Amino acid sequence: MKVITYNKLIRDKIPEIIEKSGKKAITKKLDNENYKKFLDQKLSEELQEYLDSDSVNELADLVEVIHAILKYKRIEIPDFYDIQKKKAKERGAFNQRLLLLEVIEE
């Protein structure tokens, strides 16, 4: 018998997919504290996967994790986009592709 240990947050349908492949998935439901910890780990993991691949699919995974974090924090998606729009209005977006090289103080 071969056992592979993951200890990582997975999407809801992954256990079913594993079972359909003839394997057995051992899972547990996380409490709030651990759920947040593993969401943060998943965010980092998905960001690294996107950076390594430059794949839109990986970017979609990153957004999925962000949505899960917002739900955990009880922030509705439209409210989040309102925060984003307010910040863009106050500080701008990234449309001009500006790179800050230096700030000179006199």
Tab-separated table of N, CA and C in Angstrom:
chain	number	residue	atom	x	y	z
A	1	MET	N	0.843	-1.178	0.000
A	1	MET	CA	0.000	0.000	0.000
A	1	MET	C	0.889	1.243	0.000
A	2	LYS	N	0.591	2.176	-0.890
A	2	LYS	CA	1.340	3.430	-0.984
A	2	LYS	C	0.474	4.561	-0.427
A	3	VAL	N	1.042	5.352	0.477
A	3	VAL	CA	0.335	6.485	1.075
A	3	VAL	C	1.102	7.764	0.750
A	4	ILE	N	0.405	8.731	0.182
A	4	ILE	CA	0.999	10.040	-0.095
A	4	ILE	C	0.315	11.051	0.821
A	5	THR	N	1.103	11.770	1.610
A	5	THR	CA	0.571	12.755	2.547
A	5	THR	C	0.625	14.142	1.917
A	6	TYR	N	-0.487	14.857	1.977
A	6	TYR	CA	-0.576	16.192	1.384
A	6	TYR	C	-0.737	17.295	2.430
A	7	ASN	N	-1.683	17.139	3.330
A	7	ASN	CA	-1.976	18.169	4.336
A	7	ASN	C	-2.146	19.549	3.711
A	8	LYS	N	-3.029	19.622	2.716
A	8	LYS	CA	-3.295	20.913	2.092
A	8	LYS	C	-4.781	21.049	1.797
A	9	LEU	N	-5.221	22.293	1.735
A	9	LEU	CA	-6.611	22.599	1.437
A	9	LEU	C	-6.903	22.211	-0.010
A	10	ILE	N	-8.047	21.568	-0.208
A	10	ILE	CA	-8.424	21.123	-1.552
A	10	ILE	C	-9.820	21.623	-1.907
A	11	ARG	N	-10.099	21.626	-3.189
A	11	ARG	CA	-11.440	21.976	-3.664
A	11	ARG	C	-12.431	20.890	-3.244
A	12	ASP	N	-13.697	21.267	-3.162
A	12	ASP	CA	-14.741	20.396	-2.623
A	12	ASP	C	-14.903	19.063	-3.360
A	13	LYS	N	-14.684	19.048	-4.657
A	13	LYS	CA	-14.934	17.829	-5.437
A	13	LYS	C	-13.713	16.922	-5.575
A	14	ILE	N	-12.576	17.324	-5.025
A	14	ILE	CA	-11.351	16.526	-5.161
A	14	ILE	C	-11.485	15.129	-4.546
A	15	PRO	N	-12.079	14.977	-3.352
A	15	PRO	CA	-12.220	13.611	-2.818
A	15	PRO	C	-13.007	12.685	-3.753
A	16	GLU	N	-14.060	13.218	-4.352
A	16	GLU	CA	-14.869	12.436	-5.296
A	16	GLU	C	-14.036	12.041	-6.517
A	17	ILE	N	-13.240	12.955	-7.017
A	17	ILE	CA	-12.379	12.682	-8.174
A	17	ILE	C	-11.353	11.609	-7.824
A	18	ILE	N	-10.785	11.692	-6.631
A	18	ILE	CA	-9.811	10.690	-6.173
A	18	ILE	C	-10.468	9.322	-6.071
A	19	GLU	N	-11.660	9.277	-5.483
A	19	GLU	CA	-12.387	8.005	-5.323
A	19	GLU	C	-12.701	7.383	-6.688
A	20	LYS	N	-13.083	8.215	-7.661
A	20	LYS	CA	-13.392	7.706	-9.000
A	20	LYS	C	-12.171	7.110	-9.680
A	21	SER	N	-10.977	7.525	-9.245
A	21	SER	CA	-9.752	6.984	-9.833
A	21	SER	C	-9.315	5.691	-9.139
A	22	GLY	N	-10.155	5.209	-8.203
A	22	GLY	CA	-9.860	3.946	-7.533
A	22	GLY	C	-9.006	4.078	-6.288
A	23	LYS	N	-8.795	5.295	-5.832
A	23	LYS	CA	-7.996	5.533	-4.632
A	23	LYS	C	-8.907	5.989	-3.503
A	24	LYS	N	-8.366	6.063	-2.313
A	24	LYS	CA	-9.150	6.500	-1.159
A	24	LYS	C	-8.571	7.806	-0.628
A	25	ALA	N	-9.431	8.805	-0.453
A	25	ALA	CA	-9.014	10.108	0.075
A	25	ALA	C	-9.376	10.186	1.553
A	26	ILE	N	-8.413	10.510	2.382
A	26	ILE	CA	-8.645	10.721	3.811
A	26	ILE	C	-8.648	12.233	4.032
A	27	THR	N	-9.770	12.757	4.509
A	27	THR	CA	-9.912	14.198	4.702
A	27	THR	C	-10.430	14.494	6.102
A	28	LYS	N	-10.378	15.745	6.474
A	28	LYS	CA	-11.045	16.202	7.693
A	28	LYS	C	-11.537	17.615	7.450
A	29	LYS	N	-12.594	17.994	8.153
A	29	LYS	CA	-13.131	19.346	8.045
A	29	LYS	C	-12.379	20.239	9.018
A	30	LEU	N	-11.951	21.396	8.533
A	30	LEU	CA	-11.150	22.315	9.337
A	30	LEU	C	-12.026	23.243	10.172
A	31	ASP	N	-11.549	23.566	11.369
A	31	ASP	CA	-12.205	24.600	12.166
A	31	ASP	C	-11.819	25.962	11.583
A	32	ASN	N	-12.436	27.033	12.083
A	32	ASN	CA	-12.210	28.371	11.524
A	32	ASN	C	-10.751	28.790	11.538
A	33	GLU	N	-10.078	28.576	12.654
A	33	GLU	CA	-8.681	29.007	12.778
A	33	GLU	C	-7.787	28.296	11.762
A	34	ASN	N	-7.946	26.987	11.675
A	34	ASN	CA	-7.132	26.220	10.732
A	34	ASN	C	-7.534	26.482	9.285
A	35	TYR	N	-8.824	26.707	9.052
A	35	TYR	CA	-9.280	27.018	7.699
A	35	TYR	C	-8.584	28.274	7.188
A	36	LYS	N	-8.523	29.319	8.005
A	36	LYS	CA	-7.851	30.563	7.609
A	36	LYS	C	-6.370	30.314	7.347
A	37	LYS	N	-5.743	29.538	8.204
A	37	LYS	CA	-4.316	29.221	8.030
A	37	LYS	C	-4.079	28.516	6.694
A	38	PHE	N	-4.917	27.529	6.392
A	38	PHE	CA	-4.744	26.778	5.151
A	38	PHE	C	-5.176	27.585	3.921
A	39	LEU	N	-6.137	28.502	4.084
A	39	LEU	CA	-6.470	29.409	2.978
A	39	LEU	C	-5.271	30.279	2.627
A	40	ASP	N	-4.602	30.790	3.650
A	40	ASP	CA	-3.420	31.620	3.410
A	40	ASP	C	-2.313	30.821	2.721
A	41	GLN	N	-2.130	29.576	3.144
A	41	GLN	CA	-1.136	28.713	2.491
A	41	GLN	C	-1.515	28.459	1.035
A	42	LYS	N	-2.812	28.221	0.807
A	42	LYS	CA	-3.293	27.955	-0.549
A	42	LYS	C	-3.113	29.186	-1.437
A	43	LEU	N	-3.339	30.362	-0.877
A	43	LEU	CA	-3.133	31.603	-1.617
A	43	LEU	C	-1.685	31.710	-2.082
A	44	SER	N	-0.768	31.432	-1.185
A	44	SER	CA	0.658	31.465	-1.515
A	44	SER	C	0.995	30.413	-2.573
A	45	GLU	N	0.453	29.212	-2.398
A	45	GLU	CA	0.698	28.113	-3.353
A	45	GLU	C	0.196	28.478	-4.749
A	46	GLU	N	-1.030	28.984	-4.816
A	46	GLU	CA	-1.609	29.319	-6.123
A	46	GLU	C	-0.885	30.498	-6.767
A	47	LEU	N	-0.444	31.459	-5.965
A	47	LEU	CA	0.336	32.568	-6.507
A	47	LEU	C	1.631	32.052	-7.123
A	48	GLN	N	2.318	31.165	-6.411
A	48	GLN	CA	3.571	30.622	-6.932
A	48	GLN	C	3.334	29.821	-8.215
A	49	GLU	N	2.244	29.045	-8.251
A	49	GLU	CA	1.928	28.278	-9.461
A	49	GLU	C	1.661	29.213	-10.639
A	50	TYR	N	0.975	30.327	-10.378
A	50	TYR	CA	0.739	31.296	-11.451
A	50	TYR	C	2.059	31.919	-11.916
A	51	LEU	N	2.893	32.329	-10.965
A	51	LEU	CA	4.172	32.950	-11.319
A	51	LEU	C	5.064	31.991	-12.108
A	52	ASP	N	5.014	30.714	-11.757
A	52	ASP	CA	5.829	29.712	-12.454
A	52	ASP	C	5.323	29.427	-13.867
A	53	SER	N	4.002	29.539	-14.064
A	53	SER	CA	3.420	29.104	-15.335
A	53	SER	C	2.906	30.236	-16.223
A	54	ASP	N	2.569	31.374	-15.632
A	54	ASP	CA	1.935	32.488	-16.342
A	54	ASP	C	0.626	32.046	-17.001
A	55	SER	N	-0.032	31.054	-16.402
A	55	SER	CA	-1.244	30.452	-16.954
A	55	SER	C	-2.503	31.147	-16.431
A	56	VAL	N	-3.432	31.413	-17.339
A	56	VAL	CA	-4.711	31.994	-16.945
A	56	VAL	C	-5.470	31.028	-16.035
A	57	ASN	N	-5.320	29.718	-16.254
A	57	ASN	CA	-5.966	28.736	-15.376
A	57	ASN	C	-5.466	28.866	-13.944
A	58	GLU	N	-4.178	29.081	-13.775
A	58	GLU	CA	-3.631	29.266	-12.426
A	58	GLU	C	-4.108	30.587	-11.829
A	59	LEU	N	-4.271	31.591	-12.663
A	59	LEU	CA	-4.804	32.867	-12.200
A	59	LEU	C	-6.247	32.691	-11.721
A	60	ALA	N	-7.014	31.856	-12.422
A	60	ALA	CA	-8.387	31.552	-12.004
A	60	ALA	C	-8.392	30.854	-10.643
A	61	ASP	N	-7.431	29.959	-10.416
A	61	ASP	CA	-7.317	29.299	-9.111
A	61	ASP	C	-7.024	30.315	-8.017
A	62	LEU	N	-6.186	31.271	-8.323
A	62	LEU	CA	-5.842	32.323	-7.366
A	62	LEU	C	-7.087	33.135	-7.000
A	63	VAL	N	-7.886	33.491	-7.990
A	63	VAL	CA	-9.122	34.238	-7.748
A	63	VAL	C	-10.099	33.400	-6.918
A	64	GLU	N	-10.157	32.103	-7.183
A	64	GLU	CA	-11.030	31.208	-6.407
A	64	GLU	C	-10.655	31.237	-4.927
A	65	VAL	N	-9.368	31.221	-4.641
A	65	VAL	CA	-8.910	31.280	-3.246
A	65	VAL	C	-9.248	32.643	-2.643
A	66	ILE	N	-9.076	33.707	-3.414
A	66	ILE	CA	-9.431	35.042	-2.917
A	66	ILE	C	-10.915	35.094	-2.582
A	67	HIS	N	-11.754	34.528	-3.419
A	67	HIS	CA	-13.194	34.484	-3.139
A	67	HIS	C	-13.474	33.703	-1.857
A	68	ALA	N	-12.771	32.605	-1.640
A	68	ALA	CA	-12.958	31.816	-0.416
A	68	ALA	C	-12.542	32.620	0.817
A	69	ILE	N	-11.462	33.376	0.704
A	69	ILE	CA	-11.014	34.216	1.824
A	69	ILE	C	-12.048	35.303	2.108
A	70	LEU	N	-12.580	35.915	1.064
A	70	LEU	CA	-13.611	36.934	1.254
A	70	LEU	C	-14.841	36.348	1.936
A	71	LYS	N	-15.243	35.154	1.521
A	71	LYS	CA	-16.391	34.490	2.153
A	71	LYS	C	-16.088	34.207	3.620
A	72	TYR	N	-14.892	33.742	3.915
A	72	TYR	CA	-14.475	33.488	5.293
A	72	TYR	C	-14.568	34.771	6.124
A	73	LYS	N	-14.178	35.889	5.522
A	73	LYS	CA	-14.204	37.181	6.215
A	73	LYS	C	-15.587	37.836	6.169
A	74	ARG	N	-16.548	37.136	5.568
A	74	ARG	CA	-17.925	37.618	5.434
A	74	ARG	C	-17.999	38.934	4.651
A	75	ILE	N	-17.227	38.999	3.596
A	75	ILE	CA	-17.235	40.159	2.706
A	75	ILE	C	-17.826	39.705	1.374
A	76	GLU	N	-18.902	40.346	0.972
A	76	GLU	CA	-19.549	40.016	-0.298
A	76	GLU	C	-18.669	40.489	-1.460
A	77	ILE	N	-18.706	39.751	-2.551
A	77	ILE	CA	-17.892	40.081	-3.726
A	77	ILE	C	-18.162	41.515	-4.213
A	78	PRO	N	-19.442	41.943	-4.353
A	78	PRO	CA	-19.670	43.328	-4.788
A	78	PRO	C	-19.060	44.359	-3.826
A	79	ASP	N	-19.111	44.085	-2.530
A	79	ASP	CA	-18.504	44.997	-1.551
A	79	ASP	C	-16.987	45.049	-1.736
A	80	PHE	N	-16.401	43.909	-2.024
A	80	PHE	CA	-14.961	43.855	-2.269
A	80	PHE	C	-14.590	44.689	-3.495
A	81	TYR	N	-15.387	44.551	-4.556
A	81	TYR	CA	-15.115	45.333	-5.760
A	81	TYR	C	-15.321	46.825	-5.510
A	82	ASP	N	-16.243	47.178	-4.619
A	82	ASP	CA	-16.400	48.585	-4.232
A	82	ASP	C	-15.131	49.100	-3.558
A	83	ILE	N	-14.539	48.287	-2.692
A	83	ILE	CA	-13.278	48.648	-2.029
A	83	ILE	C	-12.186	48.839	-3.080
A	84	GLN	N	-12.139	47.901	-4.028
A	84	GLN	CA	-11.138	47.976	-5.093
A	84	GLN	C	-11.319	49.249	-5.924
A	85	LYS	N	-12.572	49.554	-6.298
A	85	LYS	CA	-12.842	50.743	-7.113
A	85	LYS	C	-12.487	52.020	-6.362
A	86	LYS	N	-12.803	52.065	-5.071
A	86	LYS	CA	-12.481	53.237	-4.254
A	86	LYS	C	-10.969	53.447	-4.210
A	87	LYS	N	-10.248	52.371	-4.015
A	87	LYS	CA	-8.788	52.455	-3.961
A	87	LYS	C	-8.228	52.924	-5.310
A	88	ALA	N	-8.775	52.400	-6.395
A	88	ALA	CA	-8.323	52.800	-7.732
A	88	ALA	C	-8.628	54.274	-7.988
A	89	LYS	N	-9.778	54.737	-7.508
A	89	LYS	CA	-10.136	56.144	-7.698
A	89	LYS	C	-9.193	57.051	-6.908
A	90	GLU	N	-8.856	56.643	-5.688
A	90	GLU	CA	-8.004	57.461	-4.824
A	90	GLU	C	-6.527	57.399	-5.212
A	91	ARG	N	-6.047	56.222	-5.581
A	91	ARG	CA	-4.606	56.032	-5.790
A	91	ARG	C	-4.247	55.635	-7.223
A	92	GLY	N	-5.275	55.400	-8.028
A	92	GLY	CA	-5.036	54.978	-9.400
A	92	GLY	C	-4.994	53.463	-9.513
A	93	ALA	N	-4.860	53.006	-10.749
A	93	ALA	CA	-4.754	51.567	-11.018
A	93	ALA	C	-3.328	51.309	-11.516
A	94	PHE	N	-3.176	50.414	-12.448
A	94	PHE	CA	-1.856	50.118	-13.020
A	94	PHE	C	-1.871	50.292	-14.538
A	95	ASN	N	-2.806	51.095	-15.028
A	95	ASN	CA	-2.993	51.262	-16.468
A	95	ASN	C	-1.817	51.928	-17.168
A	96	GLN	N	-1.131	52.824	-16.477
A	96	GLN	CA	-0.035	53.561	-17.110
A	96	GLN	C	1.302	52.824	-17.029
A	97	ARG	N	1.325	51.691	-16.365
A	97	ARG	CA	2.522	50.841	-16.273
A	97	ARG	C	3.728	51.594	-15.699
A	98	LEU	N	3.485	52.387	-14.678
A	98	LEU	CA	4.541	53.211	-14.088
A	98	LEU	C	5.419	52.406	-13.147
A	99	LEU	N	6.730	52.607	-13.271
A	99	LEU	CA	7.707	51.997	-12.376
A	99	LEU	C	8.377	53.122	-11.602
A	100	LEU	N	8.227	53.130	-10.292
A	100	LEU	CA	8.857	54.158	-9.462
A	100	LEU	C	10.328	53.823	-9.305
A	101	LEU	N	11.172	54.696	-9.804
A	101	LEU	CA	12.615	54.465	-9.740
A	101	LEU	C	13.218	55.053	-8.477
A	102	GLU	N	12.866	56.289	-8.185
A	102	GLU	CA	13.451	56.958	-7.021
A	102	GLU	C	12.499	58.034	-6.522
A	103	VAL	N	12.686	58.416	-5.282
A	103	VAL	CA	12.049	59.601	-4.717
A	103	VAL	C	13.176	60.428	-4.121
A	104	ILE	N	13.258	61.672	-4.530
A	104	ILE	CA	14.336	62.545	-4.056
A	104	ILE	C	13.772	63.502	-3.016
A	105	GLU	N	14.351	63.483	-1.845
A	105	GLU	CA	13.963	64.408	-0.783
A	105	GLU	C	14.985	65.523	-0.713
A	106	GLU	N	14.508	66.752	-0.605
A	106	GLU	CA	15.430	67.891	-0.495
A	106	GLU	C	15.261	68.576	0.830
